[in-house]
């Protein structure tokens, strides 16, 4: 059972269900979706948040092994790990789901209007309403604002409902379920700034929270995507963001920790605001910019470089409101003094608080909470709670971003799999599709479905007129519009419509096929026609978003895109996917903490694992760590992990081994390794996990390598642990941050360095409280609960001095009293003068750099590298531990620098994803692969040379050498098509005839093209 239907709960449910378990997904809200459903877009991909979630909604809804229970809370939990009895209380919706048709008449006649909770109270809602446009279930519910429920008055909804779906006799219902394991994923609560009256939230109408601003920006929000001031509905021109609202504060009503996500979501909002209004003036008041995540530093630079955008390092306060204009005056400091400035709108970048019902959950499930109200977790296993069999994922672990929430969901699922391994497959059902209708002898009958996407498309493109236009196109027999074509009920209606109109081709004009094409293909299968008879016209990313200010032109372009899609759809052919057997063995590359954790989790679930490590011993970089900020004894932890790995009967360890070749495909790989002495061995496996870690940058600056008084942070930690004389005798220690990163060569933050320096500083002060310790930094990025240790270091006398990159510290050797010391000179922006510090030791926070052999491993496993040369995940939000190459996964610092608990989180996540594959006997391969017309092939071999997957061979026939494609290896990237001089090789589903039909449709040369441009309906 998973408690919480946000992105973490949804991902965990899908992983576990696909891996062979029955899953109950329970949410106290009227729908699954969580806070992410309220967001506009995500960074840095600019994906619509609901476009990330909605296909997962439908997948959950359709999955035969997931039962969604909404509007329900857990009342009681009895039993033990492997055998829990859970009592749920389902709230009455007062609307019968089996009768409701979704007509909306009840809401139309309901006399009660009150602030809409989903829209942050910015708009009004009725007492009877649907939670949001893509809710599951997409059925209204009646809340406690109803006049009849409060005062036994009204009942208009009962009278107007022709389906007789309103039922005020419903009572809370108790439901008892038996489960083997529980994952708690209740998410977080947004900080309420009303707890701090000085922010004037609720008093000044033009002071809004960042979550309010998300709804204001969102196309599905109260203003249909227009940024309007609450006071008067005008477009604000000057907008200010105030950071750290409710976070990093030890005053009453605030949280002492850093909420981790606020800096970057603010940058996202600035970028989106500039997209809405290029002339907008955006000001961000901040302390430290904590852009510590993968690609976050570039994202920050992108926002800061926009014209009209200012990042001002200052705490800011709201001092007053102009009573006539309702503009808000903000006071802040600059090097020149205190200033006051007026803004049209002020956005409070609020932090993340523990879930409101955290204490009730803790009492019900018998788990512990930390001092901040989040789940108390161990740094050795961030998903395990105090109660065996109860795990935690997502933001209940502590403040974290969407990728980490998704990673922890897969990781918690993997640990459930360890516990319940013997029950895998016992309660599952197979999904059954109707028999596929043979339409090969039919004329094309195309159905066109045009989506409003809320206001994302509908606010720009004339949807009704476009639907009428689509009806005039050749072969189109049906066309209709939909508010959200990806919602559960719309997808169901689409399947019914295909059968009703006897369609044999489908065009959906909506958003990106990247996230939605699998959903609609699956819908075609539900309707009984071949899934490859589907074509998607992207009229959002390719049209409404890029032409939002050119509505007439955007409408014309949308119609042309649809015309081209229809022309191609009419020429599509049915293709067959095929099943491949899965070798139920895993290969893990890298024997650090991440690799060992992954190997153990997979093995604990009953699958054989080969663990390959290039050095002679396991442990990786963790061998150089001794303790964490959380107090974990790293050496004891690593030795215990190594012991478990060597003792596990299903794990075979290969140390001193180098991978020389990797071939095969998802479910059936063969990897050849070479061990000491030149002995080679072939390993057959179905999945692979890359966990090769990263390395410490070897500095070339600050006298490193020239003086034994200059060390890296890792070297200092080791010297402290060994109680070396140079450490014990040191009276002054200086640390310099961002050595080797956040520069032109390595334009990223190494994430761990600030906390590592704080950890070493605290250790040095613990040994000698009178010792002087200085940390020279650009931005202290002690995000999450690490902020408390940063504050502790400051309270214990560690001096923090900020420096700017253009005035980096200068270092020289000096002789003092017959001994060598290191003089560090740094410009202090507060004192506006140079400070000279004579140190006994200088520690450099050296960058984390990608592993030296990452290029070799990437080439072998067909993986991509990011601009910073770390491994690139398939999708930063949706698939953060998957590679684009199927069957290959990644974790740990091979992905990006991370702290030990984060690496463990991702290691379990990679194990969970790998087991999703290994738990199935077969895997389905795409039908969109290449093939060769043998008569046209001249055997030149150009196609084989460019194929990255080794899918093409040259074979000798009676007619000479001919190219032959292995469809199992082919990934359909089409490179071979591009280089073939005779056009002999082609990609199924992308035949020339279909592509040429698209071009002809655009240029007006297509046969029977609806009478040409003069017959186009006028643009509304």
PDB file of N, CA and C in Angstrom, residues 575-634:
ATOM      1  N   UNK A 575       2.003  -2.271 -37.786  1.00  0.00           N
ATOM      2  CA  UNK A 575       3.277  -2.909 -37.444  1.00  0.00           C
ATOM      3  C   UNK A 575       3.070  -3.819 -36.249  1.00  0.00           C
ATOM      4  N   UNK A 576       3.903  -4.809 -36.160  1.00  0.00           N
ATOM      5  CA  UNK A 576       3.811  -5.755 -35.058  1.00  0.00           C
ATOM      6  C   UNK A 576       4.995  -5.588 -34.123  1.00  0.00           C
ATOM      7  N   UNK A 577       4.710  -5.437 -32.848  1.00  0.00           N
ATOM      8  CA  UNK A 577       5.773  -5.498 -31.845  1.00  0.00           C
ATOM      9  C   UNK A 577       6.052  -6.970 -31.548  1.00  0.00           C
ATOM     10  N   UNK A 578       7.213  -7.223 -31.011  1.00  0.00           N
ATOM     11  CA  UNK A 578       7.536  -8.623 -30.714  1.00  0.00           C
ATOM     12  C   UNK A 578       8.150  -8.727 -29.329  1.00  0.00           C
ATOM     13  N   UNK A 579       7.957  -9.876 -28.732  1.00  0.00           N
ATOM     14  CA  UNK A 579       8.437 -10.091 -27.366  1.00  0.00           C
ATOM     15  C   UNK A 579       9.801 -10.751 -27.383  1.00  0.00           C
ATOM     16  N   UNK A 580      10.648 -10.291 -26.459  1.00  0.00           N
ATOM     17  CA  UNK A 580      11.985 -10.851 -26.315  1.00  0.00           C
ATOM     18  C   UNK A 580      12.115 -11.467 -24.930  1.00  0.00           C
ATOM     19  N   UNK A 581      12.776 -12.596 -24.811  1.00  0.00           N
ATOM     20  CA  UNK A 581      12.970 -13.189 -23.481  1.00  0.00           C
ATOM     21  C   UNK A 581      13.911 -12.330 -22.643  1.00  0.00           C
ATOM     22  N   UNK A 582      13.748 -12.377 -21.340  1.00  0.00           N
ATOM     23  CA  UNK A 582      14.582 -11.597 -20.431  1.00  0.00           C
ATOM     24  C   UNK A 582      15.486 -12.529 -19.634  1.00  0.00           C
ATOM     25  N   UNK A 583      16.784 -12.293 -19.737  1.00  0.00           N
ATOM     26  CA  UNK A 583      17.757 -13.005 -18.906  1.00  0.00           C
ATOM     27  C   UNK A 583      17.695 -12.390 -17.507  1.00  0.00           C
ATOM     28  N   UNK A 584      17.337 -13.167 -16.505  1.00  0.00           N
ATOM     29  CA  UNK A 584      17.072 -12.628 -15.167  1.00  0.00           C
ATOM     30  C   UNK A 584      18.349 -12.498 -14.339  1.00  0.00           C
ATOM     31  N   UNK A 585      19.352 -11.908 -14.961  1.00  0.00           N
ATOM     32  CA  UNK A 585      20.619 -11.615 -14.298  1.00  0.00           C
ATOM     33  C   UNK A 585      20.946 -10.151 -14.531  1.00  0.00           C
ATOM     34  N   UNK A 586      21.545  -9.513 -13.533  1.00  0.00           N
ATOM     35  CA  UNK A 586      21.907  -8.104 -13.657  1.00  0.00           C
ATOM     36  C   UNK A 586      23.418  -7.945 -13.605  1.00  0.00           C
ATOM     37  N   UNK A 587      23.896  -6.924 -14.302  1.00  0.00           N
ATOM     38  CA  UNK A 587      25.298  -6.523 -14.238  1.00  0.00           C
ATOM     39  C   UNK A 587      25.346  -5.143 -13.599  1.00  0.00           C
ATOM     40  N   UNK A 588      26.182  -4.983 -12.574  1.00  0.00           N
ATOM     41  CA  UNK A 588      26.384  -3.680 -11.944  1.00  0.00           C
ATOM     42  C   UNK A 588      27.837  -3.288 -12.164  1.00  0.00           C
ATOM     43  N   UNK A 589      28.032  -2.146 -12.795  1.00  0.00           N
ATOM     44  CA  UNK A 589      29.375  -1.667 -13.125  1.00  0.00           C
ATOM     45  C   UNK A 589      29.781  -0.617 -12.101  1.00  0.00           C
ATOM     46  N   UNK A 590      30.701  -0.957 -11.241  1.00  0.00           N
ATOM     47  CA  UNK A 590      31.157  -0.033 -10.206  1.00  0.00           C
ATOM     48  C   UNK A 590      30.893  -0.591  -8.823  1.00  0.00           C
ATOM     49  N   UNK A 591      31.934  -0.669  -8.017  1.00  0.00           N
ATOM     50  CA  UNK A 591      31.816  -1.294  -6.707  1.00  0.00           C
ATOM     51  C   UNK A 591      31.889  -0.338  -5.549  1.00  0.00           C
ATOM     52  N   UNK A 592      31.454   0.918  -5.740  1.00  0.00           N
ATOM     53  CA  UNK A 592      31.354   1.847  -4.628  1.00  0.00           C
ATOM     54  C   UNK A 592      30.089   1.585  -3.835  1.00  0.00           C
ATOM     55  N   UNK A 593      29.726   2.545  -2.973  1.00  0.00           N
ATOM     56  CA  UNK A 593      28.536   2.372  -2.148  1.00  0.00           C
ATOM     57  C   UNK A 593      27.287   2.215  -3.013  1.00  0.00           C
ATOM     58  N   UNK A 594      27.176   3.012  -4.065  1.00  0.00           N
ATOM     59  CA  UNK A 594      25.998   2.929  -4.937  1.00  0.00           C
ATOM     60  C   UNK A 594      25.924   1.570  -5.621  1.00  0.00           C
ATOM     61  N   UNK A 595      27.038   1.127  -6.199  1.00  0.00           N
ATOM     62  CA  UNK A 595      27.044  -0.152  -6.890  1.00  0.00           C
ATOM     63  C   UNK A 595      26.747  -1.310  -5.964  1.00  0.00           C
ATOM     64  N   UNK A 596      27.369  -1.317  -4.790  1.00  0.00           N
ATOM     65  CA  UNK A 596      27.127  -2.413  -3.842  1.00  0.00           C
ATOM     66  C   UNK A 596      25.685  -2.415  -3.340  1.00  0.00           C
ATOM     67  N   UNK A 597      25.137  -1.222  -3.062  1.00  0.00           N
ATOM     68  CA  UNK A 597      23.752  -1.138  -2.592  1.00  0.00           C
ATOM     69  C   UNK A 597      22.789  -1.650  -3.648  1.00  0.00           C
ATOM     70  N   UNK A 598      23.027  -1.249  -4.897  1.00  0.00           N
ATOM     71  CA  UNK A 598      22.183  -1.727  -5.997  1.00  0.00           C
ATOM     72  C   UNK A 598      22.266  -3.241  -6.129  1.00  0.00           C
ATOM     73  N   UNK A 599      23.485  -3.769  -6.114  1.00  0.00           N
ATOM     74  CA  UNK A 599      23.686  -5.215  -6.268  1.00  0.00           C
ATOM     75  C   UNK A 599      22.976  -5.980  -5.152  1.00  0.00           C
ATOM     76  N   UNK A 600      23.114  -5.511  -3.916  1.00  0.00           N
ATOM     77  CA  UNK A 600      22.475  -6.198  -2.793  1.00  0.00           C
ATOM     78  C   UNK A 600      20.957  -6.171  -2.907  1.00  0.00           C
ATOM     79  N   UNK A 601      20.394  -5.024  -3.295  1.00  0.00           N
ATOM     80  CA  UNK A 601      18.938  -4.923  -3.386  1.00  0.00           C
ATOM     81  C   UNK A 601      18.381  -5.842  -4.473  1.00  0.00           C
ATOM     82  N   UNK A 602      19.072  -5.893  -5.617  1.00  0.00           N
ATOM     83  CA  UNK A 602      18.621  -6.791  -6.689  1.00  0.00           C
ATOM     84  C   UNK A 602      18.733  -8.246  -6.245  1.00  0.00           C
ATOM     85  N   UNK A 603      19.855  -8.581  -5.604  1.00  0.00           N
ATOM     86  CA  UNK A 603      20.062  -9.966  -5.157  1.00  0.00           C
ATOM     87  C   UNK A 603      19.060 -10.354  -4.079  1.00  0.00           C
ATOM     88  N   UNK A 604      18.731  -9.410  -3.196  1.00  0.00           N
ATOM     89  CA  UNK A 604      17.770  -9.698  -2.126  1.00  0.00           C
ATOM     90  C   UNK A 604      16.392 -10.018  -2.693  1.00  0.00           C
ATOM     91  N   UNK A 605      16.152  -9.631  -3.920  1.00  0.00           N
ATOM     92  CA  UNK A 605      14.859  -9.918  -4.557  1.00  0.00           C
ATOM     93  C   UNK A 605      14.907 -11.187  -5.401  1.00  0.00           C
ATOM     94  N   UNK A 606      16.046 -11.892  -5.316  1.00  0.00           N
ATOM     95  CA  UNK A 606      16.115 -13.216  -5.922  1.00  0.00           C
ATOM     96  C   UNK A 606      16.760 -13.287  -7.285  1.00  0.00           C
ATOM     97  N   UNK A 607      17.478 -12.255  -7.688  1.00  0.00           N
ATOM     98  CA  UNK A 607      18.095 -12.235  -9.014  1.00  0.00           C
ATOM     99  C   UNK A 607      19.617 -12.250  -8.900  1.00  0.00           C
ATOM    100  N   UNK A 608      20.236 -12.990  -9.790  1.00  0.00           N
ATOM    101  CA  UNK A 608      21.686 -13.107  -9.788  1.00  0.00           C
ATOM    102  C   UNK A 608      22.318 -11.792 -10.259  1.00  0.00           C
ATOM    103  N   UNK A 609      23.440 -11.413  -9.639  1.00  0.00           N
ATOM    104  CA  UNK A 609      24.095 -10.146  -9.957  1.00  0.00           C
ATOM    105  C   UNK A 609      25.592 -10.368 -10.144  1.00  0.00           C
ATOM    106  N   UNK A 610      26.143  -9.762 -11.186  1.00  0.00           N
ATOM    107  CA  UNK A 610      27.595  -9.681 -11.378  1.00  0.00           C
ATOM    108  C   UNK A 610      28.011  -8.253 -11.062  1.00  0.00           C
ATOM    109  N   UNK A 611      28.881  -8.086 -10.075  1.00  0.00           N
ATOM    110  CA  UNK A 611      29.363  -6.772  -9.672  1.00  0.00           C
ATOM    111  C   UNK A 611      30.803  -6.610 -10.156  1.00  0.00           C
ATOM    112  N   UNK A 612      31.014  -5.657 -11.064  1.00  0.00           N
ATOM    113  CA  UNK A 612      32.319  -5.476 -11.703  1.00  0.00           C
ATOM    114  C   UNK A 612      32.958  -4.185 -11.193  1.00  0.00           C
ATOM    115  N   UNK A 613      34.170  -4.322 -10.628  1.00  0.00           N
ATOM    116  CA  UNK A 613      34.903  -3.174 -10.100  1.00  0.00           C
ATOM    117  C   UNK A 613      36.302  -3.151 -10.712  1.00  0.00           C
ATOM    118  N   UNK A 614      36.703  -1.974 -11.220  1.00  0.00           N
ATOM    119  CA  UNK A 614      37.973  -1.890 -11.936  1.00  0.00           C
ATOM    120  C   UNK A 614      39.183  -1.932 -11.011  1.00  0.00           C
ATOM    121  N   UNK A 615      39.015  -1.520  -9.736  1.00  0.00           N
ATOM    122  CA  UNK A 615      40.138  -1.578  -8.798  1.00  0.00           C
ATOM    123  C   UNK A 615      40.148  -2.926  -8.077  1.00  0.00           C
ATOM    124  N   UNK A 616      41.106  -3.094  -7.196  1.00  0.00           N
ATOM    125  CA  UNK A 616      41.254  -4.389  -6.516  1.00  0.00           C
ATOM    126  C   UNK A 616      40.384  -4.529  -5.280  1.00  0.00           C
ATOM    127  N   UNK A 617      39.681  -3.468  -4.898  1.00  0.00           N
ATOM    128  CA  UNK A 617      38.834  -3.577  -3.715  1.00  0.00           C
ATOM    129  C   UNK A 617      37.571  -2.743  -3.892  1.00  0.00           C
ATOM    130  N   UNK A 618      36.529  -3.162  -3.173  1.00  0.00           N
ATOM    131  CA  UNK A 618      35.259  -2.462  -3.225  1.00  0.00           C
ATOM    132  C   UNK A 618      35.287  -1.258  -2.284  1.00  0.00           C
ATOM    133  N   UNK A 619      34.361  -0.342  -2.482  1.00  0.00           N
ATOM    134  CA  UNK A 619      34.228   0.785  -1.563  1.00  0.00           C
ATOM    135  C   UNK A 619      34.221   2.136  -2.230  1.00  0.00           C
ATOM    136  N   UNK A 620      34.978   2.299  -3.335  1.00  0.00           N
ATOM    137  CA  UNK A 620      34.980   3.565  -4.060  1.00  0.00           C
ATOM    138  C   UNK A 620      35.463   4.738  -3.226  1.00  0.00           C
ATOM    139  N   UNK A 621      34.951   5.922  -3.537  1.00  0.00           N
ATOM    140  CA  UNK A 621      35.362   7.146  -2.859  1.00  0.00           C
ATOM    141  C   UNK A 621      35.023   7.100  -1.370  1.00  0.00           C
ATOM    142  N   UNK A 622      34.001   6.339  -0.998  1.00  0.00           N
ATOM    143  CA  UNK A 622      33.602   6.275   0.413  1.00  0.00           C
ATOM    144  C   UNK A 622      34.715   5.751   1.311  1.00  0.00           C
ATOM    145  N   UNK A 623      35.687   5.070   0.754  1.00  0.00           N
ATOM    146  CA  UNK A 623      36.821   4.608   1.559  1.00  0.00           C
ATOM    147  C   UNK A 623      37.615   5.784   2.126  1.00  0.00           C
ATOM    148  N   UNK A 624      37.451   6.945   1.516  1.00  0.00           N
ATOM    149  CA  UNK A 624      38.185   8.118   1.985  1.00  0.00           C
ATOM    150  C   UNK A 624      37.351   8.989   2.923  1.00  0.00           C
ATOM    151  N   UNK A 625      36.105   8.594   3.142  1.00  0.00           N
ATOM    152  CA  UNK A 625      35.237   9.330   4.070  1.00  0.00           C
ATOM    153  C   UNK A 625      35.227   8.625   5.424  1.00  0.00           C
ATOM    154  N   UNK A 626      35.024   9.401   6.468  1.00  0.00           N
ATOM    155  CA  UNK A 626      35.043   8.808   7.806  1.00  0.00           C
ATOM    156  C   UNK A 626      33.749   9.040   8.571  1.00  0.00           C
ATOM    157  N   UNK A 627      33.099  10.140   8.360  1.00  0.00           N
ATOM    158  CA  UNK A 627      31.800  10.362   8.975  1.00  0.00           C
ATOM    159  C   UNK A 627      31.034  11.360   8.116  1.00  0.00           C
ATOM    160  N   UNK A 628      29.731  11.427   8.323  1.00  0.00           N
ATOM    161  CA  UNK A 628      28.890  12.370   7.594  1.00  0.00           C
ATOM    162  C   UNK A 628      28.354  13.418   8.564  1.00  0.00           C
ATOM    163  N   UNK A 629      27.756  14.452   8.033  1.00  0.00           N
ATOM    164  CA  UNK A 629      27.131  15.472   8.877  1.00  0.00           C
ATOM    165  C   UNK A 629      26.027  14.870   9.743  1.00  0.00           C
ATOM    166  N   UNK A 630      25.432  13.768   9.260  1.00  0.00           N
ATOM    167  CA  UNK A 630      24.367  13.109  10.008  1.00  0.00           C
ATOM    168  C   UNK A 630      24.904  12.218  11.121  1.00  0.00           C
ATOM    169  N   UNK A 631      26.231  12.065  11.183  1.00  0.00           N
ATOM    170  CA  UNK A 631      26.818  11.244  12.240  1.00  0.00           C
ATOM    171  C   UNK A 631      27.066   9.799  11.859  1.00  0.00           C
ATOM    172  N   UNK A 632      26.918   9.450  10.584  1.00  0.00           N
ATOM    173  CA  UNK A 632      27.145   8.067  10.170  1.00  0.00           C
ATOM    174  C   UNK A 632      28.636   7.753  10.170  1.00  0.00           C
ATOM    175  N   UNK A 633      29.019   6.609  10.769  1.00  0.00           N
ATOM    176  CA  UNK A 633      30.398   6.111  10.708  1.00  0.00           C
ATOM    177  C   UNK A 633      30.572   5.451   9.342  1.00  0.00           C
ATOM    178  N   UNK A 634      31.156   6.171   8.410  1.00  0.00           N
ATOM    179  CA  UNK A 634      31.204   5.716   7.023  1.00  0.00           C
ATOM    180  C   UNK A 634      32.057   4.463   6.882  1.00  0.00           C
TER     181      UNK A 634
END
